[in-house]
């Protein structure tokens, strides 16, 4: 399944699945209630549907395989009923893409951020004379409030940075909680995969890394595009065999392959597991080569308002986000803020 979070015409947040035939979105909670009424003859169909396939993505993953299997049955039943089918209360079940607005597919409780896992990224950093090596096994937490979805804008905070960069990453969504498990056990925790664009303010990053950290540079509001949907693990049997490309204004910037990971996903998940996972947590796997900062002409390639980024990973899809100015977003220029330079 390709699982989405969307907003309907009533501005309600719902979860759905992409119909492979025509790209329509099936409301999974409504479809589950209809399935339970039609096929299982359940009298408490809505209450059970809310428990099995709740209209919230994190809650769905908290149900693990039980909820994911119920969602598959609901999806099949809705597709069998056709586009004209309505829910048990007469509500729509099937939506054209023009009738809804995609949101970030999930807002996790925790977002484990991996850096340095593609050695080609470390090698390009070294050649470019970056201030610090990009070593493997770097992990930190992403700001989940910075998450945005497909087609939502990255807001350029020109009062904070002049070196806005992109980083394409494959990301894992977990379907159950756990801690202290082995790489051999990791597969049972994987619920699906989603695309992540790790927007980074490089000038801020260089300052932060003098203290051995980099968090603020990647955690500013809207710096965490995630989407366009979660592809369940059964549809990607080998996540280490996926072509990866990031484009800016149609021009390829990052072009690589998930097989180039230094540390594979089972080892990553096992290594971080002593911190403890909750169902619905998200774990990134690191970026590939081709970022602006390590190119021959970074200033020419850094992002600017008006740019459109497209992150594509094979078997998942395309996550697209425009870059807009602060003034376009808020209708005014940014106010003066405290900066690191002002407090030297």
XYZ file of N, CA, C and O in Angstrom, residues 153-308:
624
model
N 5.593 24.408 1.024
C 6.830 25.167 0.777
C 7.836 25.099 1.910
O 7.479 25.095 3.094
N 9.092 25.062 1.532
C 10.197 25.324 2.448
C 10.366 26.840 2.498
O 10.542 27.490 1.459
N 10.285 27.401 3.699
C 10.382 28.852 3.855
C 11.834 29.236 4.098
O 12.461 28.775 5.059
N 12.370 30.084 3.226
C 13.776 30.493 3.301
C 13.924 31.583 4.369
O 13.464 32.705 4.183
N 14.616 31.279 5.482
C 14.809 32.288 6.534
C 16.074 33.100 6.258
O 17.139 32.864 6.835
N 15.969 34.075 5.359
C 17.158 34.790 4.903
C 17.840 35.588 6.011
O 18.998 35.994 5.847
N 17.159 35.811 7.130
C 17.784 36.487 8.265
C 18.640 35.522 9.087
O 19.366 35.959 9.996
N 18.565 34.217 8.782
C 19.324 33.204 9.523
C 20.423 32.557 8.696
O 21.461 32.165 9.231
N 20.210 32.409 7.403
C 21.159 31.664 6.570
C 21.209 32.233 5.161
O 20.229 32.807 4.664
N 22.363 32.054 4.528
C 22.523 32.380 3.106
C 23.027 31.161 2.333
O 23.439 31.293 1.189
N 23.013 29.993 2.990
C 23.550 28.777 2.362
C 22.579 27.625 2.599
O 22.848 26.705 3.373
N 21.452 27.669 1.928
C 20.409 26.662 2.115
C 20.645 25.493 1.160
O 20.745 25.688 -0.051
N 20.709 24.302 1.717
C 21.084 23.115 0.949
C 20.025 22.022 1.097
O 19.129 22.100 1.940
N 20.147 20.992 0.298
C 19.212 19.868 0.232
C 19.970 18.573 0.510
O 21.185 18.488 0.294
N 19.267 17.554 0.990
C 19.858 16.227 1.185
C 18.762 15.172 1.031
O 17.885 15.046 1.893
N 18.829 14.400 -0.012
C 17.870 13.321 -0.271
C 18.174 12.124 0.626
O 19.322 11.684 0.717
N 17.132 11.580 1.277
C 17.325 10.415 2.144
C 16.140 9.445 2.051
O 14.990 9.864 1.908
N 16.455 8.167 2.162
C 15.462 7.113 2.354
C 15.218 6.972 3.853
O 16.158 6.939 4.644
N 13.943 6.868 4.229
C 13.589 6.854 5.642
C 12.673 5.680 5.944
O 11.832 5.301 5.125
N 12.840 5.106 7.135
C 12.090 3.928 7.577
C 11.029 4.345 8.593
O 11.296 5.170 9.465
N 9.826 3.758 8.485
C 8.773 3.959 9.477
C 8.581 2.643 10.234
O 8.427 1.582 9.620
N 8.611 2.718 11.557
C 8.510 1.519 12.382
C 7.060 1.206 12.737
O 6.260 2.109 12.980
N 6.735 -0.089 12.782
C 5.347 -0.494 13.029
C 5.118 -1.085 14.422
O 4.003 -1.512 14.730
N 6.149 -1.108 15.241
C 5.953 -1.550 16.624
C 7.052 -0.977 17.494
O 8.115 -0.571 17.016
N 6.790 -0.915 18.787
C 7.766 -0.406 19.735
C 8.757 -1.514 20.089
O 8.484 -2.701 19.905
N 9.910 -1.112 20.605
C 10.896 -2.109 21.015
C 12.208 -1.468 21.376
O 12.437 -0.274 21.127
N 13.083 -2.249 21.952
C 14.408 -1.772 22.337
C 15.348 -2.964 22.463
O 14.919 -4.104 22.617
N 16.642 -2.693 22.340
C 17.684 -3.707 22.526
C 17.436 -4.955 21.663
O 17.383 -6.071 22.159
N 17.288 -4.757 20.330
C 17.115 -5.920 19.470
C 18.266 -6.041 18.471
O 19.004 -5.083 18.223
N 18.427 -7.214 17.902
C 19.538 -7.512 16.994
C 19.189 -7.120 15.562
O 18.019 -6.923 15.223
N 20.208 -7.017 14.689
C 19.924 -6.774 13.275
C 19.007 -7.839 12.664
O 18.196 -7.536 11.784
N 19.137 -9.067 13.137
C 18.302 -10.155 12.608
C 16.828 -9.959 12.947
O 15.956 -10.453 12.237
N 16.548 -9.235 14.013
C 15.169 -8.979 14.423
C 14.587 -7.710 13.802
O 13.385 -7.456 13.928
N 15.430 -6.915 13.151
C 15.013 -5.581 12.716
C 13.876 -5.603 11.705
O 13.003 -4.725 11.720
N 13.852 -6.596 10.808
C 12.840 -6.619 9.752
C 11.421 -6.621 10.316
O 10.502 -6.046 9.720
N 11.236 -7.244 11.465
C 9.893 -7.335 12.046
C 9.390 -5.995 12.575
O 8.212 -5.855 12.894
N 10.278 -4.999 12.652
C 9.897 -3.668 13.123
C 9.559 -2.719 11.975
O 8.980 -1.656 12.193
N 9.934 -3.068 10.757
C 9.803 -2.144 9.626
C 8.381 -2.180 9.070
O 7.909 -3.219 8.609
N 7.722 -1.015 9.105
C 6.372 -0.911 8.562
C 6.338 -0.367 7.156
O 5.449 -0.700 6.369
N 7.298 0.474 6.813
C 7.297 1.053 5.480
C 8.437 2.023 5.280
O 9.308 2.195 6.151
N 8.415 2.679 4.107
C 9.483 3.578 3.700
C 8.887 4.862 3.139
O 7.818 4.860 2.527
N 9.613 5.970 3.351
C 9.141 7.274 2.899
C 10.358 8.119 2.539
O 11.474 7.852 3.003
N 10.165 9.132 1.703
C 11.253 10.013 1.268
C 11.379 11.194 2.225
O 10.382 11.760 2.668
N 12.616 11.567 2.502
C 12.926 12.693 3.386
C 13.929 13.597 2.687
O 14.898 13.126 2.101
N 13.688 14.914 2.734
C 14.633 15.900 2.216
C 15.169 16.688 3.404
O 14.459 17.489 4.005
N 16.416 16.450 3.745
C 17.039 17.027 4.935
C 17.584 18.423 4.608
O 18.771 18.595 4.315
N 16.714 19.426 4.662
C 17.118 20.797 4.370
C 18.105 21.279 5.443
O 17.867 21.107 6.635
N 19.215 21.885 4.998
C 20.297 22.229 5.915
C 20.841 23.622 5.622
O 21.116 23.952 4.465
N 21.002 24.421 6.676
C 21.665 25.723 6.574
C 23.154 25.497 6.826
O 23.587 25.314 7.972
N 23.955 25.489 5.764
C 25.354 25.086 5.889
C 26.177 26.067 6.718
O 27.088 25.644 7.449
N 25.904 27.366 6.611
C 26.680 28.320 7.392
C 26.433 28.118 8.889
O 27.363 28.187 9.704
N 25.195 27.831 9.253
C 24.894 27.523 10.653
C 25.541 26.198 11.050
O 26.090 26.058 12.149
N 25.509 25.227 10.140
C 26.079 23.916 10.440
C 27.569 24.005 10.754
O 28.052 23.374 11.696
N 28.310 24.790 9.982
C 29.748 24.894 10.229
C 30.021 25.453 11.626
O 30.940 25.003 12.318
N 29.229 26.439 12.036
C 29.417 26.993 13.377
C 29.076 25.967 14.447
O 29.800 25.821 15.438
N 27.975 25.245 14.244
C 27.570 24.258 15.241
C 28.600 23.137 15.394
O 28.850 22.652 16.497
N 29.171 22.715 14.264
C 30.072 21.572 14.304
C 31.373 21.870 15.025
O 32.107 20.948 15.386
N 31.665 23.132 15.296
C 32.823 23.455 16.126
C 32.644 22.913 17.538
O 33.621 22.681 18.244
N 31.386 22.731 17.924
C 31.081 22.137 19.230
C 30.732 20.660 19.107
O 30.305 20.041 20.086
N 30.865 20.117 17.899
C 30.611 18.698 17.699
C 29.148 18.330 17.549
O 28.788 17.159 17.677
N 28.288 19.312 17.270
C 26.866 19.027 17.102
C 26.365 19.705 15.836
O 26.991 20.624 15.312
N 25.242 19.222 15.315
C 24.521 19.993 14.306
C 23.047 19.621 14.396
O 22.628 18.552 14.017
N 22.293 20.536 14.955
C 20.873 20.316 15.168
C 20.040 21.485 14.671
O 19.143 21.319 13.851
N 20.364 22.689 15.146
C 19.607 23.875 14.759
C 19.601 24.065 13.245
O 18.590 24.444 12.651
N 20.738 23.773 12.606
C 20.876 23.997 11.160
C 19.923 23.152 10.331
O 19.635 23.471 9.176
N 19.402 22.069 10.916
C 18.525 21.157 10.199
C 17.103 21.136 10.765
O 16.245 20.419 10.252
N 16.875 21.904 11.833
C 15.620 21.780 12.570
C 14.737 23.015 12.502
O 13.715 23.091 13.175
N 15.102 23.985 11.669
C 14.308 25.206 11.529
C 12.972 24.867 10.872
O 12.862 23.930 10.078
N 11.955 25.631 11.192
C 10.608 25.388 10.680
C 10.608 25.184 9.164
O 11.241 25.957 8.430
N 9.921 24.145 8.712
C 9.737 23.700 7.313
C 10.963 23.026 6.727
O 10.972 22.681 5.545
N 12.001 22.773 7.538
C 13.229 22.163 7.021
C 13.146 20.636 6.950
O 14.178 19.984 6.758
N 11.959 20.054 7.071
C 11.850 18.591 7.114
C 10.742 18.082 6.187
O 9.752 17.504 6.637
N 10.887 18.257 4.863
C 9.901 17.677 3.944
C 9.903 16.152 4.019
O 10.974 15.515 3.990
N 8.693 15.565 4.114
C 8.542 14.120 4.269
C 7.345 13.688 3.439
O 6.269 14.276 3.535
N 7.522 12.655 2.602
C 6.383 12.219 1.793
C 6.823 11.522 0.519
O 7.963 11.057 0.438
N 5.989 11.484 -0.531
C 4.608 11.977 -0.511
C 3.656 11.035 0.225
O 2.598 11.425 0.649
N 4.118 9.777 0.387
C 3.351 8.746 1.074
C 4.301 7.711 1.648
O 5.496 7.710 1.348
N 3.779 6.862 2.488
C 4.544 5.741 3.037
C 4.232 4.506 2.205
O 3.058 4.159 2.024
N 5.250 3.862 1.687
C 5.074 2.603 0.964
C 5.352 1.470 1.941
O 6.431 1.409 2.546
N 4.376 0.583 2.122
C 4.529 -0.490 3.108
C 5.645 -1.446 2.702
O 5.967 -1.606 1.522
N 6.236 -2.074 3.703
C 7.454 -2.859 3.509
C 7.272 -4.021 2.546
O 8.219 -4.424 1.867
N 6.055 -4.566 2.458
C 5.834 -5.693 1.550
C 6.023 -5.315 0.092
O 6.273 -6.187 -0.749
N 5.943 -4.035 -0.240
C 6.103 -3.588 -1.624
C 7.559 -3.265 -1.966
O 7.877 -3.016 -3.129
N 8.434 -3.242 -0.958
C 9.859 -2.975 -1.191
C 10.652 -4.073 -0.488
O 11.156 -3.872 0.632
N 10.764 -5.233 -1.093
C 11.453 -6.346 -0.428
C 12.932 -6.084 -0.163
O 13.496 -6.635 0.787
N 13.568 -5.238 -1.000
C 14.985 -4.931 -0.787
C 15.185 -3.419 -0.834
O 15.341 -2.822 -1.904
N 15.204 -2.751 0.316
C 15.388 -1.290 0.324
C 16.802 -0.862 -0.036
O 17.061 0.335 -0.174
N 17.703 -1.811 -0.191
C 19.077 -1.495 -0.578
C 19.289 -1.663 -2.075
O 20.425 -1.809 -2.539
N 18.192 -1.602 -2.825
C 18.279 -1.737 -4.283
C 17.346 -0.727 -4.950
O 16.493 -1.074 -5.756
N 17.525 0.548 -4.569
C 16.633 1.606 -5.046
C 17.443 2.763 -5.636
O 18.361 3.278 -4.998
N 17.102 3.171 -6.842
C 17.711 4.362 -7.434
C 17.200 5.600 -6.707
O 16.039 5.675 -6.310
N 18.084 6.597 -6.523
C 17.759 7.806 -5.778
C 18.223 9.028 -6.576
O 19.361 9.066 -7.045
N 17.335 10.011 -6.707
C 17.712 11.231 -7.427
C 17.007 12.444 -6.836
O 15.815 12.385 -6.524
N 17.750 13.539 -6.682
C 17.159 14.818 -6.310
C 17.409 15.805 -7.438
O 18.529 15.922 -7.945
N 16.353 16.525 -7.819
C 16.433 17.528 -8.870
C 16.024 18.893 -8.325
O 15.132 18.985 -7.470
N 16.665 19.931 -8.839
C 16.265 21.304 -8.548
C 15.955 21.973 -9.876
O 16.803 22.018 -10.776
N 14.733 22.427 -10.005
C 14.262 23.044 -11.254
C 14.497 22.133 -12.458
O 14.851 22.573 -13.551
N 14.299 20.835 -12.222
C 14.417 19.843 -13.293
C 15.820 19.348 -13.551
O 16.008 18.383 -14.315
N 16.825 19.949 -12.932
C 18.214 19.555 -13.148
C 18.684 18.615 -12.039
O 18.505 18.908 -10.858
N 19.296 17.509 -12.414
C 19.761 16.524 -11.447
C 20.900 17.087 -10.604
O 21.862 17.648 -11.123
N 20.768 16.960 -9.291
C 21.812 17.388 -8.370
C 22.411 16.189 -7.627
O 23.615 16.085 -7.476
N 21.551 15.328 -7.097
C 21.999 14.103 -6.426
C 21.486 12.916 -7.230
O 20.304 12.845 -7.566
N 22.378 11.997 -7.519
C 22.014 10.842 -8.343
C 22.812 9.644 -7.850
O 24.013 9.542 -8.097
N 22.154 8.724 -7.120
C 22.897 7.633 -6.506
C 21.980 6.427 -6.319
O 20.972 6.285 -7.021
N 22.324 5.579 -5.358
C 21.614 4.306 -5.206
C 21.713 3.873 -3.743
O 22.753 4.050 -3.091
N 20.627 3.301 -3.228
C 20.614 2.903 -1.813
C 21.570 1.753 -1.509
O 21.883 1.505 -0.338
N 22.060 1.068 -2.524
C 23.033 -0.010 -2.306
C 24.361 0.528 -1.779
O 25.190 -0.242 -1.276
N 24.577 1.838 -1.860
C 25.847 2.431 -1.447
C 25.899 2.770 0.047
O 26.884 3.362 0.503
N 24.854 2.411 0.805
C 24.916 2.618 2.249
C 26.100 1.858 2.840
O 26.328 0.696 2.511
N 26.821 2.505 3.748
C 27.909 1.820 4.445
C 27.364 0.843 5.471
O 27.827 -0.289 5.591
N 26.387 1.302 6.246
C 25.731 0.483 7.251
C 24.299 0.253 6.786
O 23.582 1.202 6.459
N 23.878 -0.995 6.724
C 22.554 -1.315 6.191
C 21.462 -1.069 7.233
O 21.714 -0.915 8.425
N 20.238 -1.043 6.764
C 19.106 -0.672 7.613
C 18.964 -1.558 8.843
O 18.745 -1.040 9.946
N 19.077 -2.881 8.756
C 18.960 -3.688 9.982
C 19.974 -3.297 11.060
O 19.641 -3.268 12.249
N 21.213 -2.987 10.630
C 22.236 -2.594 11.597
C 21.933 -1.215 12.194
O 22.154 -0.983 13.390
N 21.439 -0.301 11.366
C 21.068 1.026 11.866
C 19.996 0.909 12.942
O 20.110 1.465 14.037
N 18.926 0.160 12.622
C 17.811 0.035 13.561
C 18.250 -0.644 14.856
O 17.842 -0.242 15.951
N 19.071 -1.669 14.743
C 19.568 -2.355 15.935
C 20.449 -1.429 16.766
O 20.338 -1.377 18.000
N 21.320 -0.695 16.098
C 22.271 0.176 16.799
C 21.560 1.245 17.624
O 21.988 1.576 18.738
N 20.469 1.815 17.088
C 19.745 2.868 17.812
C 18.744 2.305 18.823
O 18.214 3.054 19.650
N 18.474 1.012 18.772
C 17.385 0.444 19.576
C 17.559 0.584 21.088
O 16.549 0.582 21.799
N 18.781 0.710 21.640
C 18.862 0.941 23.086
C 18.158 2.221 23.550
O 17.795 2.343 24.720
N 17.941 3.175 22.624
C 17.206 4.386 22.984
C 15.707 4.135 23.073
O 14.968 4.930 23.647
N 15.244 3.042 22.465
C 13.838 2.683 22.520
C 13.029 3.314 21.408
O 13.109 4.521 21.171
N 12.266 2.488 20.705
C 11.396 2.956 19.627
C 9.937 2.903 20.060
O 9.531 2.011 20.816
N 9.160 3.836 19.535
C 7.709 3.765 19.601
C 7.191 3.462 18.208
O 7.811 3.834 17.201
N 6.049 2.787 18.114
C 5.440 2.536 16.813
C 5.172 3.866 16.119
O 4.696 4.814 16.738
N 5.512 3.929 14.842
C 5.355 5.162 14.086
C 6.580 6.045 14.090
O 6.611 7.063 13.391
N 7.617 5.682 14.849
C 8.862 6.445 14.803
C 9.483 6.351 13.410
O 9.272 5.371 12.677
N 10.269 7.355 13.070
C 10.895 7.447 11.757
C 12.412 7.457 11.932
O 12.933 8.122 12.831
N 13.111 6.717 11.051
C 14.573 6.616 11.108
C 15.127 6.891 9.718
O 14.803 6.168 8.768
N 15.949 7.931 9.582
C 16.558 8.214 8.287
C 17.836 7.391 8.124
O 18.368 6.845 9.090
N 18.334 7.319 6.894
C 19.474 6.441 6.602
C 20.679 7.170 6.021
O 21.644 6.545 5.613
N 20.630 8.512 5.977
C 21.762 9.280 5.468
C 21.575 9.718 4.030
O 20.788 9.139 3.279
N 22.310 10.755 3.641
C 22.185 11.278 2.278
C 23.309 10.791 1.375
O 24.341 10.288 1.833
N 23.094 10.971 0.089
C 24.045 10.558 -0.941
C 24.857 11.776 -1.385
O 24.637 12.895 -0.923
N 25.789 11.575 -2.302
C 26.617 12.679 -2.785
C 25.805 13.613 -3.684
O 24.733 13.260 -4.166
N 26.349 14.809 -3.881
C 25.736 15.759 -4.799
C 25.129 16.984 -4.156
O 24.462 17.776 -4.830
N 25.357 17.179 -2.851
C 24.793 18.364 -2.199
C 25.504 19.619 -2.716
O 26.638 19.565 -3.207
N 24.839 20.761 -2.596
C 25.393 22.007 -3.124
C 26.700 22.387 -2.437
O 27.647 22.849 -3.082
N 26.748 22.198 -1.107
C 27.898 22.654 -0.335
C 29.213 22.052 -0.797
O 30.269 22.680 -0.683
N 29.172 20.831 -1.335
C 30.396 20.130 -1.687
C 30.618 20.088 -3.199
O 31.412 19.294 -3.697
N 29.913 20.946 -3.912
C 30.076 21.035 -5.363
C 31.212 21.989 -5.695
O 31.801 22.622 -4.811
N 31.493 22.131 -6.972
C 32.545 23.054 -7.379
C 32.160 24.513 -7.231
O 33.027 25.386 -7.135
N 30.850 24.796 -7.194
C 30.383 26.184 -7.104
C 29.166 26.242 -6.189
O 28.032 26.389 -6.648
N 29.376 26.121 -4.879
C 28.246 26.059 -3.945
C 27.300 27.244 -4.046
O 26.074 27.074 -4.009
N 27.847 28.463 -4.173
C 26.984 29.643 -4.186
C 25.991 29.608 -5.338
O 24.870 30.107 -5.214
N 26.388 29.027 -6.443
C 25.489 28.945 -7.597
C 24.402 27.898 -7.409
O 23.346 27.980 -8.040
N 24.670 26.923 -6.525
C 23.743 25.805 -6.381
C 22.915 25.836 -5.103
O 21.940 25.071 -4.986
N 23.283 26.678 -4.144
C 22.453 26.774 -2.946
C 21.038 27.172 -3.337
O 20.821 27.905 -4.312
N 20.076 26.692 -2.548
C 18.673 26.960 -2.842
C 18.347 28.439 -2.669
O 18.960 29.144 -1.866
N 17.348 28.883 -3.424
C 16.870 30.258 -3.334
C 15.362 30.266 -3.565
O 14.805 29.318 -4.144
N 14.679 31.311 -3.126
C 13.235 31.382 -3.379
C 12.919 31.267 -4.866
O 13.605 31.844 -5.718
N 11.910 30.490 -5.174
C 11.539 30.220 -6.560
C 11.985 28.858 -7.046
O 11.450 28.340 -8.034
N 12.962 28.248 -6.355
C 13.416 26.911 -6.733
C 12.347 25.870 -6.379
O 11.576 26.044 -5.432
N 12.343 24.787 -7.137
C 11.462 23.649 -6.856
C 12.321 22.397 -6.786
O 13.037 22.073 -7.731
